[in-house]
């Protein structure tokens, strides 16, 4: 048999094509089969123990959901209106709809969610914080019907909120989040989509996009998919709870029928931290005179933060970032809410609907605000801000904190005292502020550093609304 000589460049092209064919026809299908098979095993396992099971909608193939959006009458009407408004063919508008749908629709995988995502979330949360589950309205949660659409409504303090809430709720259900454009970076986007999250362009005003997003959220709500939403629409900048933004909430209500088979139940969830990793960055964003680092500067600061903590860990001087606590409040049933007020959101339109959605949004954010946990660092920060010029001994600090706790508890707030030991709570909270150089000690007296008072105020603001 005679040898056939080919140019080296042609050999490289043929080798690349062979590798691609092996990847596309052998490796990729095998990986997909393995993950799908493992996902089915996990679904059978978790369905027996989850309080709210995995819905058929979550198990539907992603392409089928995209096709369902493409053929939705309201989306088709919006595509025709877009074509007329922009002077383009309807097929062009439908191609845009498909692009939006592919961007929004998740590809939920139970194996990745419960075996990989849950494990990563638990390890990360417990490595950074002493994670605690505080108050839980167990009686109220037990009354929620198993087929209801449950939506966890949360305050938004940190990007850790996604990890913390998903980790603590994993014994109850698999949550579907709305995530911003920050999460669309490959390969992070593929993992987040597999975890059941859907992408939202926060300030994108295109009516066609808003209609596609609305119809997806309405479909998921009507199908009973458990979800989590931040009514504030973004992270708090100064520590205080922000006014609610109503877009996603309104879309969820479009998937609720007062006389339908499913109730829509909002479960308030309050989070708080002894340290928010983004605190200085968030404060910087609201200071008009502050010099903001560019992308390179932000990356450099992040690397510096990581190296500093790594150095502390190598010297056995690193401590976790205090306590992170979550409270679960009393569920808000939309059937009860609507009937008590004589409302049916399906029959409301225009300004009347906007007004009632706004009323509901305020009611939910106030409910969430009432169950935000009171933690050691916010308590101590409040004491240091009480008298800006005063230095205080540790004994006086404990006395002030004790009086403050009584004030919060008399107002109905949920105070988390680690180990139910006030002395220990003050010690660990003060240590956190000293390690961060927000407070300094001289001759046994402690005082807040003048330049760092905005950071202390950020933490004090997280609980300021709980006391008149």
Short mmCIF file of C-alpha atoms in Angstrom, two decimals:
data_model
loop_
_atom_site.label_atom_id
_atom_site.label_comp_id
_atom_site.label_asym_id
_atom_site.label_seq_id
_atom_site.Cartn_x
_atom_site.Cartn_y
_atom_site.Cartn_z
CA UNK A 1 0.00 0.00 0.00
CA UNK A 2 1.47 3.31 -1.11
CA UNK A 3 1.80 6.18 1.39
CA UNK A 4 -0.07 9.40 0.62
CA UNK A 5 1.79 12.60 1.40
CA UNK A 6 -0.20 15.67 2.41
CA UNK A 7 0.99 19.15 3.37
CA UNK A 8 1.47 19.70 7.10
CA UNK A 9 -1.14 22.49 7.17
CA UNK A 10 -3.71 20.14 5.64
CA UNK A 11 -2.86 17.51 8.26
CA UNK A 12 -3.52 20.08 11.00
CA UNK A 13 -6.89 20.99 9.45
CA UNK A 14 -7.90 17.30 9.17
CA UNK A 15 -6.77 16.63 12.76
CA UNK A 16 -8.75 19.63 14.03
CA UNK A 17 -11.85 18.45 12.16
CA UNK A 18 -11.43 14.94 13.57
CA UNK A 19 -11.11 16.29 17.11
CA UNK A 20 -14.17 18.47 16.64
CA UNK A 21 -16.19 15.51 15.28
CA UNK A 22 -15.11 13.37 18.26
CA UNK A 23 -16.12 16.17 20.64
CA UNK A 24 -19.44 16.91 18.92
CA UNK A 25 -20.54 13.34 18.13
CA UNK A 26 -19.00 11.33 20.99
CA UNK A 27 -17.81 13.33 24.00
CA UNK A 28 -20.58 15.96 24.20
CA UNK A 29 -23.49 13.47 23.82
CA UNK A 30 -21.84 11.21 26.43
CA UNK A 31 -21.51 14.10 28.91
CA UNK A 32 -25.11 15.17 28.26
CA UNK A 33 -26.35 11.61 28.75
CA UNK A 34 -24.38 11.21 31.98
CA UNK A 35 -25.63 14.53 33.45
CA UNK A 36 -29.23 13.88 32.34
CA UNK A 37 -29.13 10.38 33.82
CA UNK A 38 -27.68 11.64 37.10
CA UNK A 39 -30.25 14.46 37.15
CA UNK A 40 -33.13 11.97 36.89
CA UNK A 41 -31.68 9.96 39.80
CA UNK A 42 -31.36 13.14 41.88
CA UNK A 43 -34.92 14.24 41.02
CA UNK A 44 -36.30 10.88 42.21
CA UNK A 45 -34.27 11.21 45.41
CA UNK A 46 -35.04 14.83 46.31
CA UNK A 47 -38.72 14.60 45.34
CA UNK A 48 -39.25 12.34 48.34
CA UNK A 49 -37.86 14.85 50.85
CA UNK A 50 -38.48 18.33 49.42
CA UNK A 51 -41.30 20.35 50.97
CA UNK A 52 -42.00 21.87 47.53
CA UNK A 53 -41.23 19.42 44.75
CA UNK A 54 -39.59 20.03 41.39
CA UNK A 55 -42.30 21.11 38.96
CA UNK A 56 -42.79 19.59 35.48
CA UNK A 57 -42.09 23.07 34.04
CA UNK A 58 -38.55 22.89 35.47
CA UNK A 59 -38.01 19.49 33.85
CA UNK A 60 -39.26 20.62 30.44
CA UNK A 61 -36.58 20.80 27.76
CA UNK A 62 -35.23 24.31 27.36
CA UNK A 63 -35.91 24.37 23.61
CA UNK A 64 -39.56 23.49 24.25
CA UNK A 65 -39.90 26.51 26.59
CA UNK A 66 -38.24 28.75 24.00
CA UNK A 67 -40.68 27.48 21.33
CA UNK A 68 -43.57 28.07 23.73
CA UNK A 69 -42.51 31.69 24.13
CA UNK A 70 -42.16 32.09 20.36
CA UNK A 71 -45.72 30.88 19.79
CA UNK A 72 -47.28 32.75 22.73
CA UNK A 73 -50.09 35.00 21.37
CA UNK A 74 -49.01 38.03 23.44
CA UNK A 75 -45.40 37.66 22.33
CA UNK A 76 -46.51 37.27 18.69
CA UNK A 77 -48.58 40.44 18.99
CA UNK A 78 -45.61 42.29 20.51
CA UNK A 79 -43.39 41.05 17.65
CA UNK A 80 -45.86 42.40 15.06
CA UNK A 81 -46.01 45.76 16.85
CA UNK A 82 -42.19 45.89 17.01
CA UNK A 83 -41.98 45.13 13.28
CA UNK A 84 -44.41 47.95 12.49
CA UNK A 85 -42.66 50.37 14.84
CA UNK A 86 -39.16 49.63 13.51
CA UNK A 87 -40.12 49.08 9.87
CA UNK A 88 -38.67 45.55 9.70
CA UNK A 89 -40.19 42.19 8.61
CA UNK A 90 -42.08 40.20 11.27
CA UNK A 91 -39.58 37.37 10.83
CA UNK A 92 -36.83 39.74 11.94
CA UNK A 93 -38.82 40.57 15.07
CA UNK A 94 -39.41 36.87 15.76
CA UNK A 95 -35.66 36.23 15.40
CA UNK A 96 -35.13 38.90 18.05
CA UNK A 97 -37.74 37.21 20.25
CA UNK A 98 -35.86 33.92 19.94
CA UNK A 99 -32.59 35.64 20.88
CA UNK A 100 -34.22 37.18 23.95
CA UNK A 101 -35.84 33.86 24.89
CA UNK A 102 -32.52 32.00 24.66
CA UNK A 103 -30.96 34.63 26.89
CA UNK A 104 -33.72 34.46 29.52
CA UNK A 105 -34.82 30.82 29.73
CA UNK A 106 -32.76 28.70 32.17
CA UNK A 107 -31.65 25.10 31.66
CA UNK A 108 -32.35 23.70 35.12
CA UNK A 109 -30.39 20.58 36.04
CA UNK A 110 -31.21 18.93 39.36
CA UNK A 111 -27.83 17.19 39.58
CA UNK A 112 -25.90 20.46 39.23
CA UNK A 113 -28.29 22.24 41.62
CA UNK A 114 -28.45 19.76 44.49
CA UNK A 115 -25.13 17.92 44.18
CA UNK A 116 -22.69 20.56 42.92
CA UNK A 117 -24.32 23.95 43.47
CA UNK A 118 -25.57 23.11 46.97
CA UNK A 119 -22.17 21.70 47.97
CA UNK A 120 -20.32 24.77 46.65
CA UNK A 121 -22.83 27.15 48.27
CA UNK A 122 -22.58 25.40 51.64
CA UNK A 123 -18.78 25.32 51.60
CA UNK A 124 -18.42 28.96 50.52
CA UNK A 125 -21.02 30.27 52.99
CA UNK A 126 -19.59 28.32 55.92
CA UNK A 127 -16.00 29.21 55.00
CA UNK A 128 -16.74 32.95 55.02
CA UNK A 129 -19.38 33.24 57.76
CA UNK A 130 -20.86 31.63 60.82
CA UNK A 131 -24.16 30.90 59.09
CA UNK A 132 -27.21 30.85 61.33
CA UNK A 133 -30.92 30.25 60.76
CA UNK A 134 -32.70 32.63 63.14
CA UNK A 135 -36.44 33.12 63.41
CA UNK A 136 -38.73 30.84 61.38
CA UNK A 137 -42.52 31.04 61.33
CA UNK A 138 -42.83 27.26 61.20
CA UNK A 139 -46.59 27.26 61.78
CA UNK A 140 -47.21 29.70 58.94
CA UNK A 141 -44.93 27.84 56.53
CA UNK A 142 -46.61 24.53 57.37
CA UNK A 143 -49.95 25.95 56.19
CA UNK A 144 -48.63 26.67 52.67
CA UNK A 145 -50.21 24.24 50.21
CA UNK A 146 -47.73 21.89 48.54
CA UNK A 147 -48.92 22.85 45.05
CA UNK A 148 -48.73 26.62 45.68
CA UNK A 149 -46.32 28.86 43.79
CA UNK A 150 -43.90 29.96 46.50
CA UNK A 151 -41.83 33.11 46.03
CA UNK A 152 -39.19 34.05 48.58
CA UNK A 153 -39.06 37.84 48.92
CA UNK A 154 -35.74 39.13 50.28
CA UNK A 155 -33.81 42.25 51.14
CA UNK A 156 -30.64 42.59 49.04
CA UNK A 157 -27.43 43.36 50.93
CA UNK A 158 -24.77 41.35 49.11
CA UNK A 159 -24.20 39.08 46.14
CA UNK A 160 -23.74 36.41 48.83
CA UNK A 161 -27.54 36.59 49.25
CA UNK A 162 -27.95 34.23 46.29
CA UNK A 163 -25.61 31.67 47.85
CA UNK A 164 -26.94 32.00 51.38
CA UNK A 165 -30.65 31.80 50.57
CA UNK A 166 -30.21 28.97 48.06
CA UNK A 167 -28.13 26.98 50.54
CA UNK A 168 -30.57 27.42 53.46
CA UNK A 169 -33.66 26.78 51.32
CA UNK A 170 -32.26 23.69 49.59
CA UNK A 171 -33.95 21.37 52.11
CA UNK A 172 -37.30 22.87 51.10
CA UNK A 173 -37.13 23.52 47.36
CA UNK A 174 -35.03 24.49 44.34
CA UNK A 175 -35.14 28.27 43.87
CA UNK A 176 -35.21 30.09 40.55
CA UNK A 177 -33.57 33.52 40.73
CA UNK A 178 -33.65 36.56 38.50
CA UNK A 179 -29.99 37.53 38.04
CA UNK A 180 -28.54 40.65 36.47
CA UNK A 181 -26.20 41.11 33.54
CA UNK A 182 -23.12 40.58 35.74
CA UNK A 183 -23.82 36.84 35.57
CA UNK A 184 -23.82 36.58 31.76
CA UNK A 185 -20.06 36.03 31.56
CA UNK A 186 -19.07 32.65 30.06
CA UNK A 187 -18.65 30.03 31.56
CA UNK A 188 -20.37 31.42 34.68
CA UNK A 189 -23.56 31.96 32.67
CA UNK A 190 -23.87 28.26 31.79
CA UNK A 191 -23.55 27.21 35.45
CA UNK A 192 -26.03 29.83 36.66
CA UNK A 193 -28.54 28.87 33.96
CA UNK A 194 -28.17 25.21 34.96
CA UNK A 195 -28.95 26.25 38.54
CA UNK A 196 -32.36 27.45 37.32
CA UNK A 197 -31.68 31.20 37.27
CA UNK A 198 -33.01 33.43 34.50
CA UNK A 199 -31.25 36.54 33.22
CA UNK A 200 -32.78 39.99 33.45
CA UNK A 201 -31.56 43.19 31.77
CA UNK A 202 -32.42 45.52 34.63
CA UNK A 203 -32.81 48.84 32.79
CA UNK A 204 -33.52 47.64 29.25
CA UNK A 205 -36.57 49.50 27.96
CA UNK A 206 -37.27 47.60 24.72
CA UNK A 207 -41.02 46.73 24.87
CA UNK A 208 -40.42 43.50 22.96
CA UNK A 209 -37.83 42.32 25.49
CA UNK A 210 -40.07 43.29 28.42
CA UNK A 211 -42.95 41.29 26.89
CA UNK A 212 -40.79 38.15 26.45
CA UNK A 213 -39.52 38.46 30.03
CA UNK A 214 -43.05 39.06 31.34
CA UNK A 215 -44.45 36.01 29.58
CA UNK A 216 -41.64 33.73 30.81
CA UNK A 217 -42.09 34.82 34.45
CA UNK A 218 -45.88 34.56 34.18
CA UNK A 219 -45.59 31.04 32.71
CA UNK A 220 -43.17 29.92 35.45
CA UNK A 221 -45.43 31.39 38.15
CA UNK A 222 -48.54 29.75 36.72
CA UNK A 223 -46.65 26.43 36.56
CA UNK A 224 -45.77 26.63 40.27
CA UNK A 225 -42.00 27.14 39.92
CA UNK A 226 -40.54 28.23 43.29
CA UNK A 227 -38.75 31.56 42.84
CA UNK A 228 -36.76 34.15 44.78
CA UNK A 229 -36.95 37.87 44.14
CA UNK A 230 -35.33 41.02 45.50
CA UNK A 231 -38.05 43.70 45.46
CA UNK A 232 -35.39 46.41 45.83
CA UNK A 233 -34.15 45.53 42.34
CA UNK A 234 -30.50 45.88 43.36
CA UNK A 235 -28.09 46.01 46.25
CA UNK A 236 -28.64 48.55 49.00
CA UNK A 237 -26.04 51.30 48.71
CA UNK A 238 -26.21 52.87 52.16
CA UNK A 239 -27.37 49.88 54.20
CA UNK A 240 -31.03 50.90 54.32
CA UNK A 241 -33.76 48.91 52.60
CA UNK A 242 -34.65 50.56 49.30
CA UNK A 243 -38.05 51.34 47.83
CA UNK A 244 -39.45 48.35 45.90
CA UNK A 245 -39.22 48.09 42.13
CA UNK A 246 -42.33 46.46 40.79
CA UNK A 247 -41.53 44.98 37.36
CA UNK A 248 -40.87 41.33 38.26
CA UNK A 249 -43.58 41.41 40.95
CA UNK A 250 -46.11 42.64 38.38
CA UNK A 251 -45.08 39.87 35.96
CA UNK A 252 -45.59 37.24 38.66
CA UNK A 253 -49.08 38.53 39.35
CA UNK A 254 -49.90 38.06 35.66
CA UNK A 255 -49.36 34.33 36.21
CA UNK A 256 -51.76 34.22 39.18
CA UNK A 257 -55.51 33.59 38.91
CA UNK A 258 -57.60 34.18 42.00
CA UNK A 259 -59.83 31.22 41.18
CA UNK A 260 -57.02 29.05 39.76
CA UNK A 261 -55.67 25.77 41.08
CA UNK A 262 -52.59 27.35 42.66
CA UNK A 263 -52.21 29.99 45.31
CA UNK A 264 -49.34 32.49 44.97
CA UNK A 265 -47.54 32.74 48.31
CA UNK A 266 -44.82 35.28 49.10
CA UNK A 267 -42.50 34.16 51.91
CA UNK A 268 -40.58 37.08 53.49
CA UNK A 269 -36.92 36.36 54.06
CA UNK A 270 -34.68 38.78 55.98
CA UNK A 271 -30.88 38.60 55.71
CA UNK A 272 -28.11 40.41 57.52
CA UNK A 273 -24.35 40.16 57.88
CA UNK A 274 -21.66 41.22 60.31
CA UNK A 275 -19.64 42.01 57.23
CA UNK A 276 -20.73 42.66 53.66
CA UNK A 277 -17.83 42.04 51.29
CA UNK A 278 -18.93 44.85 48.96
CA UNK A 279 -19.61 47.47 51.66
CA UNK A 280 -16.94 50.03 50.67
CA UNK A 281 -17.64 49.59 46.96
CA UNK A 282 -21.36 50.20 47.54
CA UNK A 283 -20.66 53.32 49.61
CA UNK A 284 -18.26 54.56 46.94
CA UNK A 285 -21.04 54.35 44.34
CA UNK A 286 -23.16 56.95 46.16
CA UNK A 287 -20.35 59.40 46.94
CA UNK A 288 -20.35 62.01 44.14
CA UNK A 289 -16.87 63.24 45.05
CA UNK A 290 -15.22 59.84 45.38
CA UNK A 291 -12.65 58.71 42.84
CA UNK A 292 -13.86 55.46 41.33
CA UNK A 293 -11.36 52.81 40.22
CA UNK A 294 -11.62 51.49 36.69
CA UNK A 295 -11.90 47.79 35.87
CA UNK A 296 -8.17 47.26 36.28
CA UNK A 297 -8.19 49.13 39.59
CA UNK A 298 -11.19 47.11 40.82
CA UNK A 299 -9.47 43.86 39.84
CA UNK A 300 -6.28 44.98 41.58
CA UNK A 301 -8.22 45.84 44.76
CA UNK A 302 -9.91 42.42 44.69
CA UNK A 303 -6.59 40.63 44.30
CA UNK A 304 -5.14 42.70 47.13
CA UNK A 305 -8.08 41.74 49.36
CA UNK A 306 -7.63 38.05 48.57
CA UNK A 307 -3.86 38.15 49.14
CA UNK A 308 -4.30 40.01 52.44
CA UNK A 309 -6.72 37.38 53.74
CA UNK A 310 -4.51 34.57 52.45
CA UNK A 311 -1.56 36.08 54.32
CA UNK A 312 -3.63 36.25 57.52
CA UNK A 313 -4.70 32.61 57.06
CA UNK A 314 -1.09 31.47 56.63
CA UNK A 315 -0.21 33.21 59.92
CA UNK A 316 -3.26 31.66 61.64
CA UNK A 317 -4.64 35.18 62.18
CA UNK A 318 -7.65 34.90 59.87
CA UNK A 319 -11.18 34.91 61.24
CA UNK A 320 -14.42 34.36 59.40
CA UNK A 321 -16.40 37.50 58.61
CA UNK A 322 -18.67 37.24 61.62
CA UNK A 323 -22.26 36.02 61.51
CA UNK A 324 -24.65 35.76 58.58
CA UNK A 325 -28.23 35.18 59.65
CA UNK A 326 -31.50 34.50 57.82
CA UNK A 327 -35.05 34.81 59.19
CA UNK A 328 -38.16 33.35 57.54
CA UNK A 329 -41.32 35.36 58.20
CA UNK A 330 -45.05 34.73 57.89
CA UNK A 331 -46.21 33.82 54.37
CA UNK A 332 -48.43 36.24 52.45
CA UNK A 333 -51.11 34.33 50.54
CA UNK A 334 -52.34 36.24 47.51
CA UNK A 335 -55.74 34.53 47.77
CA UNK A 336 -56.18 35.88 51.29
CA UNK A 337 -54.62 39.25 50.41
CA UNK A 338 -56.90 39.78 47.40
CA UNK A 339 -60.09 38.56 49.10
CA UNK A 340 -59.50 40.70 52.19
CA UNK A 341 -59.19 43.77 49.93
CA UNK A 342 -61.76 42.86 47.31
CA UNK A 343 -59.11 42.69 44.57
CA UNK A 344 -58.53 40.59 41.48
CA UNK A 345 -55.34 41.60 39.69
CA UNK A 346 -56.52 39.92 36.46
CA UNK A 347 -59.33 42.50 36.27
CA UNK A 348 -57.13 45.53 37.00
CA UNK A 349 -55.51 47.68 34.33
CA UNK A 350 -53.81 51.03 33.87
CA UNK A 351 -53.25 53.31 36.82
CA UNK A 352 -55.45 51.24 39.12
CA UNK A 353 -53.28 48.16 38.58
CA UNK A 354 -50.07 50.17 39.07
CA UNK A 355 -51.43 51.55 42.33
CA UNK A 356 -52.40 48.15 43.72
CA UNK A 357 -49.12 46.51 42.64
CA UNK A 358 -47.28 49.38 44.36
CA UNK A 359 -49.35 48.82 47.53
CA UNK A 360 -48.47 45.12 47.47
CA UNK A 361 -44.79 45.92 46.88
CA UNK A 362 -44.72 48.25 49.90
CA UNK A 363 -46.52 45.67 52.02
CA UNK A 364 -44.00 42.96 51.10
CA UNK A 365 -40.90 45.13 51.61
CA UNK A 366 -42.21 46.27 55.00
CA UNK A 367 -42.84 42.63 55.95
CA UNK A 368 -39.29 41.74 54.92
CA UNK A 369 -37.91 44.74 56.82
CA UNK A 370 -39.55 43.63 60.06
CA UNK A 371 -37.67 40.30 60.08
CA UNK A 372 -34.17 41.53 59.20
CA UNK A 373 -31.91 39.96 61.88
CA UNK A 374 -30.18 42.21 64.41
CA UNK A 375 -26.54 41.06 64.63
CA UNK A 376 -23.56 42.01 66.84
CA UNK A 377 -21.73 44.33 64.41
CA UNK A 378 -24.81 46.46 63.50
CA UNK A 379 -25.59 46.77 67.24
CA UNK A 380 -22.07 47.88 68.15
CA UNK A 381 -21.90 50.23 65.15
CA UNK A 382 -25.13 51.86 66.38
CA UNK A 383 -23.56 52.43 69.82
CA UNK A 384 -20.40 54.02 68.36
CA UNK A 385 -22.48 56.39 66.21
CA UNK A 386 -24.59 57.48 69.18
CA UNK A 387 -21.97 59.93 70.44
CA UNK A 388 -19.40 60.75 67.77
CA UNK A 389 -16.77 62.21 70.13
CA UNK A 390 -17.06 59.71 72.97
CA UNK A 391 -14.56 56.99 73.79
CA UNK A 392 -16.04 54.02 75.59
CA UNK A 393 -14.76 51.11 77.68
CA UNK A 394 -15.71 47.53 76.88
CA UNK A 395 -17.85 47.36 80.02
CA UNK A 396 -19.75 50.51 79.00
CA UNK A 397 -20.10 49.13 75.49
CA UNK A 398 -21.72 45.95 76.80
CA UNK A 399 -24.11 48.00 78.92
CA UNK A 400 -25.09 50.17 75.93
CA UNK A 401 -25.58 47.12 73.71
CA UNK A 402 -27.76 45.46 76.35
CA UNK A 403 -30.00 48.55 76.55
CA UNK A 404 -30.17 48.65 72.75
CA UNK A 405 -31.18 44.98 72.59
CA UNK A 406 -34.02 45.61 75.02
CA UNK A 407 -35.17 48.49 72.83
CA UNK A 408 -35.16 46.33 69.69
CA UNK A 409 -36.88 43.39 71.33
CA UNK A 410 -39.60 45.64 72.76
CA UNK A 411 -40.21 46.84 69.18
CA UNK A 412 -40.67 43.22 68.04
CA UNK A 413 -37.32 42.86 66.26
CA UNK A 414 -35.52 39.52 66.06
CA UNK A 415 -32.14 39.85 67.77
CA UNK A 416 -29.60 37.09 67.23
CA UNK A 417 -27.24 36.77 70.23
CA UNK A 418 -24.53 34.16 69.49
CA UNK A 419 -24.54 31.34 72.04
CA UNK A 420 -27.17 33.39 73.91
CA UNK A 421 -24.20 35.08 75.59
CA UNK A 422 -24.16 38.89 75.47
CA UNK A 423 -20.50 39.15 76.56
CA UNK A 424 -19.46 36.81 73.76
CA UNK A 425 -21.60 38.68 71.19
CA UNK A 426 -19.97 42.02 72.07
CA UNK A 427 -16.50 40.46 72.08
CA UNK A 428 -16.78 38.94 68.59
CA UNK A 429 -18.49 42.02 67.16
CA UNK A 430 -15.86 44.37 68.59
CA UNK A 431 -13.06 42.10 67.37
CA UNK A 432 -14.45 42.29 63.84
CA UNK A 433 -14.44 46.12 63.93
CA UNK A 434 -10.92 46.24 65.38
CA UNK A 435 -9.57 43.81 62.76
CA UNK A 436 -11.02 46.02 60.05
CA UNK A 437 -9.60 49.16 61.71
CA UNK A 438 -13.06 50.75 61.85
CA UNK A 439 -12.63 51.15 65.59
CA UNK A 440 -9.40 51.86 67.47
CA UNK A 441 -8.37 51.17 71.06
CA UNK A 442 -6.29 53.47 73.28
CA UNK A 443 -5.64 52.84 76.95
CA UNK A 444 -8.58 50.45 77.21
CA UNK A 445 -11.03 52.89 75.58
CA UNK A 446 -12.59 52.34 72.16
CA UNK A 447 -13.64 54.94 69.61
CA UNK A 448 -14.75 54.99 65.98
CA UNK A 449 -12.23 56.18 63.40
CA UNK A 450 -13.51 59.42 61.93
CA UNK A 451 -12.80 58.49 58.30
CA UNK A 452 -14.61 55.16 58.68
CA UNK A 453 -17.87 56.41 60.17
CA UNK A 454 -19.71 55.95 56.82
CA UNK A 455 -18.91 52.21 56.99
CA UNK A 456 -20.21 52.00 60.57
CA UNK A 457 -23.32 53.91 59.50
CA UNK A 458 -23.83 51.42 56.66
CA UNK A 459 -24.14 48.60 59.21
CA UNK A 460 -26.20 50.63 61.69
CA UNK A 461 -28.61 51.51 58.85
CA UNK A 462 -29.37 47.82 58.30
CA UNK A 463 -31.34 47.74 61.57
CA UNK A 464 -32.25 51.42 62.05
CA UNK A 465 -35.74 50.94 60.58
CA UNK A 466 -36.65 48.39 63.27
CA UNK A 467 -36.91 50.98 66.06
CA UNK A 468 -39.14 54.06 65.75
#
